[in-house]
Short mmCIF file of C-alpha atoms in Angstrom, two decimals:
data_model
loop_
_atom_site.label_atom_id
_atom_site.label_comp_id
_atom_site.label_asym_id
_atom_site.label_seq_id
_atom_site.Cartn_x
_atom_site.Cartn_y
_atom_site.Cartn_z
CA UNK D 1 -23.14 1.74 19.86
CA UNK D 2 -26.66 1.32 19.00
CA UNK D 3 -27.02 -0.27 16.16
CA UNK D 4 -29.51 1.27 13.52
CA UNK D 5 -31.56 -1.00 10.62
CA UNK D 6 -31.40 0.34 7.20
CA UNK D 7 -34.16 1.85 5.79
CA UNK D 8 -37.43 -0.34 4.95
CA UNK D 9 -38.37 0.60 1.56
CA UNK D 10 -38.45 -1.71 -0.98
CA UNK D 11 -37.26 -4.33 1.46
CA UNK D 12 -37.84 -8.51 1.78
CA UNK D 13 -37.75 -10.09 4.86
CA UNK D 14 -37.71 -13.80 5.58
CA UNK D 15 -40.46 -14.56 8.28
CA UNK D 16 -40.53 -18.75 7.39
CA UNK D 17 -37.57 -20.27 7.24
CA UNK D 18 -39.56 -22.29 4.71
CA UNK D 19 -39.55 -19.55 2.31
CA UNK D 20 -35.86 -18.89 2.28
CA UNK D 21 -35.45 -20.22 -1.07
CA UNK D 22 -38.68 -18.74 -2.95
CA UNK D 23 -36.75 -15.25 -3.69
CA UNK D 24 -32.95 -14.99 -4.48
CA UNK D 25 -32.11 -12.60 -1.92
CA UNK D 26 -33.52 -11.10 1.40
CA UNK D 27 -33.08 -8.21 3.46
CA UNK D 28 -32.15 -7.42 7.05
CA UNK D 29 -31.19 -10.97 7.93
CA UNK D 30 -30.42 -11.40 12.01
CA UNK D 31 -27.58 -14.16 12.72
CA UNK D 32 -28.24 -16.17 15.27
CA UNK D 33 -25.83 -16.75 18.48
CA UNK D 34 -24.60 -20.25 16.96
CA UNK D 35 -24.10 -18.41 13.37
CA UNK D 36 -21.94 -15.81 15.10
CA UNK D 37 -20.17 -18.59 17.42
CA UNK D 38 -19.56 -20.56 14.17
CA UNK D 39 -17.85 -17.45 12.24
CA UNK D 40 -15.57 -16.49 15.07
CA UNK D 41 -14.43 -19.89 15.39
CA UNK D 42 -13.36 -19.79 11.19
CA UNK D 43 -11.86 -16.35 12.01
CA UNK D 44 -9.56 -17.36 14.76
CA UNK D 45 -8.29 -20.21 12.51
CA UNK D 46 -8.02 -18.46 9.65
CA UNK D 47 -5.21 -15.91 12.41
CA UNK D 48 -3.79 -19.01 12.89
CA UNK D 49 -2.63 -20.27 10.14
CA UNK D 50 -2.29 -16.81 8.85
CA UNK D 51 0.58 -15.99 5.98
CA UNK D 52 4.45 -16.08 6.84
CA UNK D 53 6.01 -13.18 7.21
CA UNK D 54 8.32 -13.61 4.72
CA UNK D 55 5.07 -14.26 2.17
CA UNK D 56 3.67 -11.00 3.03
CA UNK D 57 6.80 -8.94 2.08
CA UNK D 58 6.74 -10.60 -1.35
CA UNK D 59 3.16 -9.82 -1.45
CA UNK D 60 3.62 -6.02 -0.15
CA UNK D 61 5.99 -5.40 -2.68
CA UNK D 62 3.61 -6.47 -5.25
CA UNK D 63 0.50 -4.29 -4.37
CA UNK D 64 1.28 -1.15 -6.52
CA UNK D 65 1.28 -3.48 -9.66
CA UNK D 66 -1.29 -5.41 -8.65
CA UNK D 67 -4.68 -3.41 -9.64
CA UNK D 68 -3.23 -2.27 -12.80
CA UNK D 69 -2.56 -6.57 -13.88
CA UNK D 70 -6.56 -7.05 -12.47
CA UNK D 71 -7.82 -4.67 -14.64
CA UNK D 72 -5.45 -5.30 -17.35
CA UNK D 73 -7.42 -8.63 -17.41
CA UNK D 74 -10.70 -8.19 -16.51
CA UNK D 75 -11.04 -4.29 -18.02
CA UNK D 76 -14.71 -2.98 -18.06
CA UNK D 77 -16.40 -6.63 -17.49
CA UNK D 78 -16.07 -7.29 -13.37
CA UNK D 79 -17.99 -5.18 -12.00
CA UNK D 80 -21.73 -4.43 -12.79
CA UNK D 81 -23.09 -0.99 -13.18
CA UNK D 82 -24.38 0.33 -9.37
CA UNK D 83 -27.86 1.31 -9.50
CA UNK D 84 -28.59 0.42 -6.51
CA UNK D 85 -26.83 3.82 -5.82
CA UNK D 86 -29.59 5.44 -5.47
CA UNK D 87 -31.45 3.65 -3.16
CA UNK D 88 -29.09 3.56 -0.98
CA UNK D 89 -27.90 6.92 -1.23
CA UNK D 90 -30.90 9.64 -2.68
CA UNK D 91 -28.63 12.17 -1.86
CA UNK D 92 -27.03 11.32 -5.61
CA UNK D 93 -30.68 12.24 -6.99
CA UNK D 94 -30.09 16.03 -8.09
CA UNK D 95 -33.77 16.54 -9.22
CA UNK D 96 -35.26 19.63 -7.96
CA UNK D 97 -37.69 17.74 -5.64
CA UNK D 98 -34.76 15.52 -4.08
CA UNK D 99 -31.92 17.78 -3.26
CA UNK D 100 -31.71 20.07 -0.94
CA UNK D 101 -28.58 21.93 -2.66
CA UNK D 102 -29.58 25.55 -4.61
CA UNK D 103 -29.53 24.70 -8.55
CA UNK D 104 -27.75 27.88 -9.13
CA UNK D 105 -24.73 26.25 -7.22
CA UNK D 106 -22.22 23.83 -8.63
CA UNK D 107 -22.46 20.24 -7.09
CA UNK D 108 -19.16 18.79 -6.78
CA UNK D 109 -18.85 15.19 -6.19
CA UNK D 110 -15.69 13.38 -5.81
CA UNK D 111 -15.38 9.16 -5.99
CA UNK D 112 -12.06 7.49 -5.06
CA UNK D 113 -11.47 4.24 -5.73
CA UNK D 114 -13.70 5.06 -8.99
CA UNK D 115 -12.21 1.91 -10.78
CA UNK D 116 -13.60 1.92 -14.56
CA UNK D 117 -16.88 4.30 -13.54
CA UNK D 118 -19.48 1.11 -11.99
CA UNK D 119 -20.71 4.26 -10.11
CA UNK D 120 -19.92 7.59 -11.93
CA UNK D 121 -21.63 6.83 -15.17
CA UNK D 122 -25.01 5.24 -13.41
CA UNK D 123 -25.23 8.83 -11.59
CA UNK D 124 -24.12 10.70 -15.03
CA UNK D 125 -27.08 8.91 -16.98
CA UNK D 126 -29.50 8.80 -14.36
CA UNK D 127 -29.17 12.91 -13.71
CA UNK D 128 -29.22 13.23 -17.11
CA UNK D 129 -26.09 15.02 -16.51
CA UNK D 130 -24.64 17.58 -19.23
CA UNK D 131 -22.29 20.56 -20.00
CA UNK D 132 -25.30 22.35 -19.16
CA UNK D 133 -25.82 20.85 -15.58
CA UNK D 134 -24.91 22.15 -12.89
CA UNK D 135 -23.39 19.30 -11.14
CA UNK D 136 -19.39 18.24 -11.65
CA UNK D 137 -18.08 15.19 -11.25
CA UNK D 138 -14.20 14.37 -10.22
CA UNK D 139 -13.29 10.45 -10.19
CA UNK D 140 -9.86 8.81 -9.12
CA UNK D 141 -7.97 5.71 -9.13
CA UNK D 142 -4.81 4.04 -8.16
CA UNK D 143 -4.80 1.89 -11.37
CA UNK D 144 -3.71 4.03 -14.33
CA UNK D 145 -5.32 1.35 -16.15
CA UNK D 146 -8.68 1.79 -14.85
CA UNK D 147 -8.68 5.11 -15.11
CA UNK D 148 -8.02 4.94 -19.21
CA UNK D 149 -10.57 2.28 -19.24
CA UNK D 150 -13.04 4.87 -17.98
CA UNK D 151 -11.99 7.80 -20.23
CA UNK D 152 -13.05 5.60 -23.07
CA UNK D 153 -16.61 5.24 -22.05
CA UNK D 154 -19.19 7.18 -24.15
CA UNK D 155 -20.29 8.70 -21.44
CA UNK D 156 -17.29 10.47 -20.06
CA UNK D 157 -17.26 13.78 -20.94
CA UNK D 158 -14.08 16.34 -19.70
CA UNK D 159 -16.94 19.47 -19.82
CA UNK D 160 -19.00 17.76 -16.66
CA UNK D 161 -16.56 14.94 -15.25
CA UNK D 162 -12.68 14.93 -14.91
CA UNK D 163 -10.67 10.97 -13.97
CA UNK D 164 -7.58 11.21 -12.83
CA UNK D 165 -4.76 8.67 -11.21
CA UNK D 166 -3.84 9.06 -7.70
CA UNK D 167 -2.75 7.51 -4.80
CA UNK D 168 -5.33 8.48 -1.59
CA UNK D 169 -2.76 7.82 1.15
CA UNK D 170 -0.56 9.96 -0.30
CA UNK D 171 -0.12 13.65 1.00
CA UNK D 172 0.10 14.85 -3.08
CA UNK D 173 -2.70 17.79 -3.65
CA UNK D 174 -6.25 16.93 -5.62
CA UNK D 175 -6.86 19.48 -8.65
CA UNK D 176 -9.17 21.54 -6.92
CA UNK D 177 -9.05 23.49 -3.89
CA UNK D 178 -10.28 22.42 -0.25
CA UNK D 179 -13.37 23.21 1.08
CA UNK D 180 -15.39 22.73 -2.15
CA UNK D 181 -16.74 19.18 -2.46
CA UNK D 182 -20.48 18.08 -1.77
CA UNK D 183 -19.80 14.28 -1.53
CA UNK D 184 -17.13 12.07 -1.50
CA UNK D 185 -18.38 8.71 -2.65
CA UNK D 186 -16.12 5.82 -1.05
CA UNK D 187 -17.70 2.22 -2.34
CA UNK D 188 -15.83 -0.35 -1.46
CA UNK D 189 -12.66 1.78 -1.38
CA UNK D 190 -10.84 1.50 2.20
CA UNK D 191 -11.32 -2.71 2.60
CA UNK D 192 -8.92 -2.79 0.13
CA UNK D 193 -6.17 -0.16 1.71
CA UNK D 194 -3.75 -1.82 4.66
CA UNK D 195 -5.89 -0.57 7.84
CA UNK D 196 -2.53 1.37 8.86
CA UNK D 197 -3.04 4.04 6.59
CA UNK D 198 -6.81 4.14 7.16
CA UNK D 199 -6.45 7.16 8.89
CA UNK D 200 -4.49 9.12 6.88
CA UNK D 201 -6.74 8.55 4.03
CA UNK D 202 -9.44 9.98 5.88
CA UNK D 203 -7.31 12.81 7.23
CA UNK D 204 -6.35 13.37 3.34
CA UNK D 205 -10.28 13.18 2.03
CA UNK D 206 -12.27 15.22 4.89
CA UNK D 207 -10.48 18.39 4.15
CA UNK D 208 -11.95 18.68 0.07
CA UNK D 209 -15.49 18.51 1.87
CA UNK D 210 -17.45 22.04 2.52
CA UNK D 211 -17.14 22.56 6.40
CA UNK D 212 -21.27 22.65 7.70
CA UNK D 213 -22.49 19.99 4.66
CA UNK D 214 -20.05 18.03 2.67
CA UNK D 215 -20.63 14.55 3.24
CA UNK D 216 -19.01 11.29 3.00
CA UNK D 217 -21.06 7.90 1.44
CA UNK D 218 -19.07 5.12 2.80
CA UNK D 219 -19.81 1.31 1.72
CA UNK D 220 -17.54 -1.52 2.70
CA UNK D 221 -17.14 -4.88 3.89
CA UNK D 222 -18.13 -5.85 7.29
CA UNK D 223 -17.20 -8.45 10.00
CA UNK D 224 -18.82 -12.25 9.03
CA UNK D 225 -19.31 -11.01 5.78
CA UNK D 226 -19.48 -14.31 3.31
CA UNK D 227 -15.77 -13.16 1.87
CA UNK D 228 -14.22 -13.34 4.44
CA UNK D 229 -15.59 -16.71 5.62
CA UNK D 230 -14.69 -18.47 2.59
CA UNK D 231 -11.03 -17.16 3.09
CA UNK D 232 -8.58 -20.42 3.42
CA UNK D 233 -5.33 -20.65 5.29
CA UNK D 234 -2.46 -18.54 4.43
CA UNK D 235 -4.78 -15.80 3.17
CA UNK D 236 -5.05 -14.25 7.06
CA UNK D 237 -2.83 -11.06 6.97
CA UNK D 238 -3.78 -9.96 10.48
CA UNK D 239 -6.90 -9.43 12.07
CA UNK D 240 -9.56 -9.11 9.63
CA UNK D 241 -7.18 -7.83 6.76
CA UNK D 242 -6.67 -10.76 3.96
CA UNK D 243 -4.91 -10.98 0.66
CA UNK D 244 -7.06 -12.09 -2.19
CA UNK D 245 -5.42 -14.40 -5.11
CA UNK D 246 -5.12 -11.78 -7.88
CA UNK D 247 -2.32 -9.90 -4.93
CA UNK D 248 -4.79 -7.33 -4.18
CA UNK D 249 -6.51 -6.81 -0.03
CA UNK D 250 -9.09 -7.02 1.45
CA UNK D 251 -10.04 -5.64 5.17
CA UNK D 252 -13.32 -6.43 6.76
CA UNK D 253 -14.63 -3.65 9.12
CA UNK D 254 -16.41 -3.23 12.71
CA UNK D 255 -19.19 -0.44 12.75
CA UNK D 256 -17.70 1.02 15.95
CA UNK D 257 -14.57 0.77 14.05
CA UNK D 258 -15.93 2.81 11.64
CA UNK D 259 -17.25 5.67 13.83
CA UNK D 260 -14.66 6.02 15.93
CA UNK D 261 -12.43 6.66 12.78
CA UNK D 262 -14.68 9.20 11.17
CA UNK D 263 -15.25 10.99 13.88
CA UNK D 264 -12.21 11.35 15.29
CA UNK D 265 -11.31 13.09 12.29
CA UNK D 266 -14.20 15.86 12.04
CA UNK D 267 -16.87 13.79 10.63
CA UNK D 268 -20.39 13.91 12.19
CA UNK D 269 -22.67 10.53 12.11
CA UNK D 270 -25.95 10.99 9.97
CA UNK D 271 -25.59 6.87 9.15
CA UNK D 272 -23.98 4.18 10.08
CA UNK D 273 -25.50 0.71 9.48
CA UNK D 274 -24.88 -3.35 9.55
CA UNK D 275 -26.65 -4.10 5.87
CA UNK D 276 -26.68 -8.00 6.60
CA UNK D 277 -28.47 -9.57 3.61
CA UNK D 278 -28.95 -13.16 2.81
CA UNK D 279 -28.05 -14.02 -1.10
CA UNK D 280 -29.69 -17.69 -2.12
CA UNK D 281 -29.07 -19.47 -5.30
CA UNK D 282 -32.10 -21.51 -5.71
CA UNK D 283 -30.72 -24.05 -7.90
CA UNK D 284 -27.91 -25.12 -5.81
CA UNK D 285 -29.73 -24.55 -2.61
CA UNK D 286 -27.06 -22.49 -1.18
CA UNK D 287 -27.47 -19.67 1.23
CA UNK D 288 -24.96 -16.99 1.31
CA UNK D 289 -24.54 -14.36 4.21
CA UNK D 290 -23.52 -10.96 3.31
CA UNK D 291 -22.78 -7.97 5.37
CA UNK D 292 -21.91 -4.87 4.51
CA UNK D 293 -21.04 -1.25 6.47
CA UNK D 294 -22.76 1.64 5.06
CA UNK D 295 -22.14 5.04 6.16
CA UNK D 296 -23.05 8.99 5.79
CA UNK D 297 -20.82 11.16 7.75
CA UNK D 298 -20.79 14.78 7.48
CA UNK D 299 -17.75 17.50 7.93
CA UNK D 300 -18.30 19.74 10.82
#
């Protein structure tokens, strides 16, 4: 699969080594062949001394509790606000010069995995969203927690947005009907699902989308990615799939991987990307190597 660079605006890229730590952070970083020798040699010995079986049954039988005890600690102060949103993904821009959709038409957008809003309220505030708009926005989580986190923002409103708990690999019905979503927004979702029900939480999402346009905005953890380098022994699940220390997973993805899944299920490419980026901290003069998987993918 040919592997496409994300887009160029607004990017920084390191040319001098030299230079690496006069900015914290820089764009479209290439690893070379030792790099990617190096990380495969951590990942094989992080299968090796992967967890017991006997661990991983406790553990498993711990996962449904084990978003509502993270948020239970950590409530509305983990994770930052997304603006980058919209860079990444314009399509969220519902001014009359960016989207494509008719104004006279409801927008739906749906976000699973919405946690306590780090994405719904940036796109509320920056469309200036209303009772009057004509955009609606549904949100969902596993943790019932997160979800009453969110309903006590200031900016969640029941006339223009609707949160609700639910389990995506479940085969329970959504409160609206199929065929009548724009976007499903999916940040950071599935890495965090065991990759044997990946499938049937795509198989459960793809059907809300409008056959001919709805589309899916995918962003996850891939391969090599800094997280999962840093994971020590007894934290290997299986290939690529890890359990982090507060009980919760974590599943670092191919880009083929990703394809073949979406479009196997009625999903057409319009994106799919290796965002490698290379996070400094200048202080400490300590380079960090990130890579992430975004996607667009749109329902036949």
């Amino acid at each position: 699969m040919t592997e496409q660079k994300r887009p160029t605006f607004g990017s920084r890229h390191l040319s001098d080594e030299h230079d690496v730590f006069s900015h914290n952070a820089w764009d479209d970083v290439e690893w070379s062949d030792e790099q990617s020798e190096e990380a495969n040699t951590i990942i094989e010995k992080q299968y090796e001394n992967r967890m017991s079986d006997t661990k991983w049954e406790t553990l498993k039988s711990d996962l449904p509790s084990a978003w509502n005890r993270f948020y239970d600690i950590h409530e509305n102060k983990f994770f930052k606000d997304r603006q980058w949103l919209f860079t990444e993904y314009p399509e969220l821009l519902f001014s009359s010069s960016s989207s494509n959709t008719d104004p006279r038409q409801l927008i739906t957008i749906l976000e699973v995995g919405c946690g306590v809003g780090n994405s719904i309220f940036p796109i509320i505030r920056t469309n200036n969203i209303n009772e009057h708009s004509h955009i609606f926005l549904y949100c969902c989580d596993y943790s019932s927690t997160a979800i009453d986190i969110l309903k006590q923002n200031v900016d969640y409103n029941t006339k223009y947005c609707h949160g609700f708990v639910y389990d995506i690999t479940s085969f329970n019905p959504m409160p609206f009907e199929e065929n009548s979503l724009d976007f499903i927004l999916m940040i950071f979702v599935l890495s965090a699902i065991h990759p044997s029900q990946h499938e049937q939480v795509i198989k459960n999402l793809i059907k809300y989308l409008k056959p001919g346009h709805g589309k899916l905005l995918f962003r996850d953890y891939g391969l090599y990615d800094m997280a999962q380098l840093r994971f020590k022994n007894d934290k290997c699940i299986e290939k690529n799939l890890y359990a982090r220390s507060d009980g919760t997973l974590t599943y670092f993805f191919q880009q083929d991987e990703l394809d073949q899944l979406f479009t196997r299920n009625g999903l057409v490419k319009e994106q799919n990307l290796i965002d490698r980026r290379l996070q400094v901290n200048r202080s400490k003069q300590l380079k960090m190597y990130r890579v992430w998987l975004q996607c667009k993918y749109i329902r036949k």
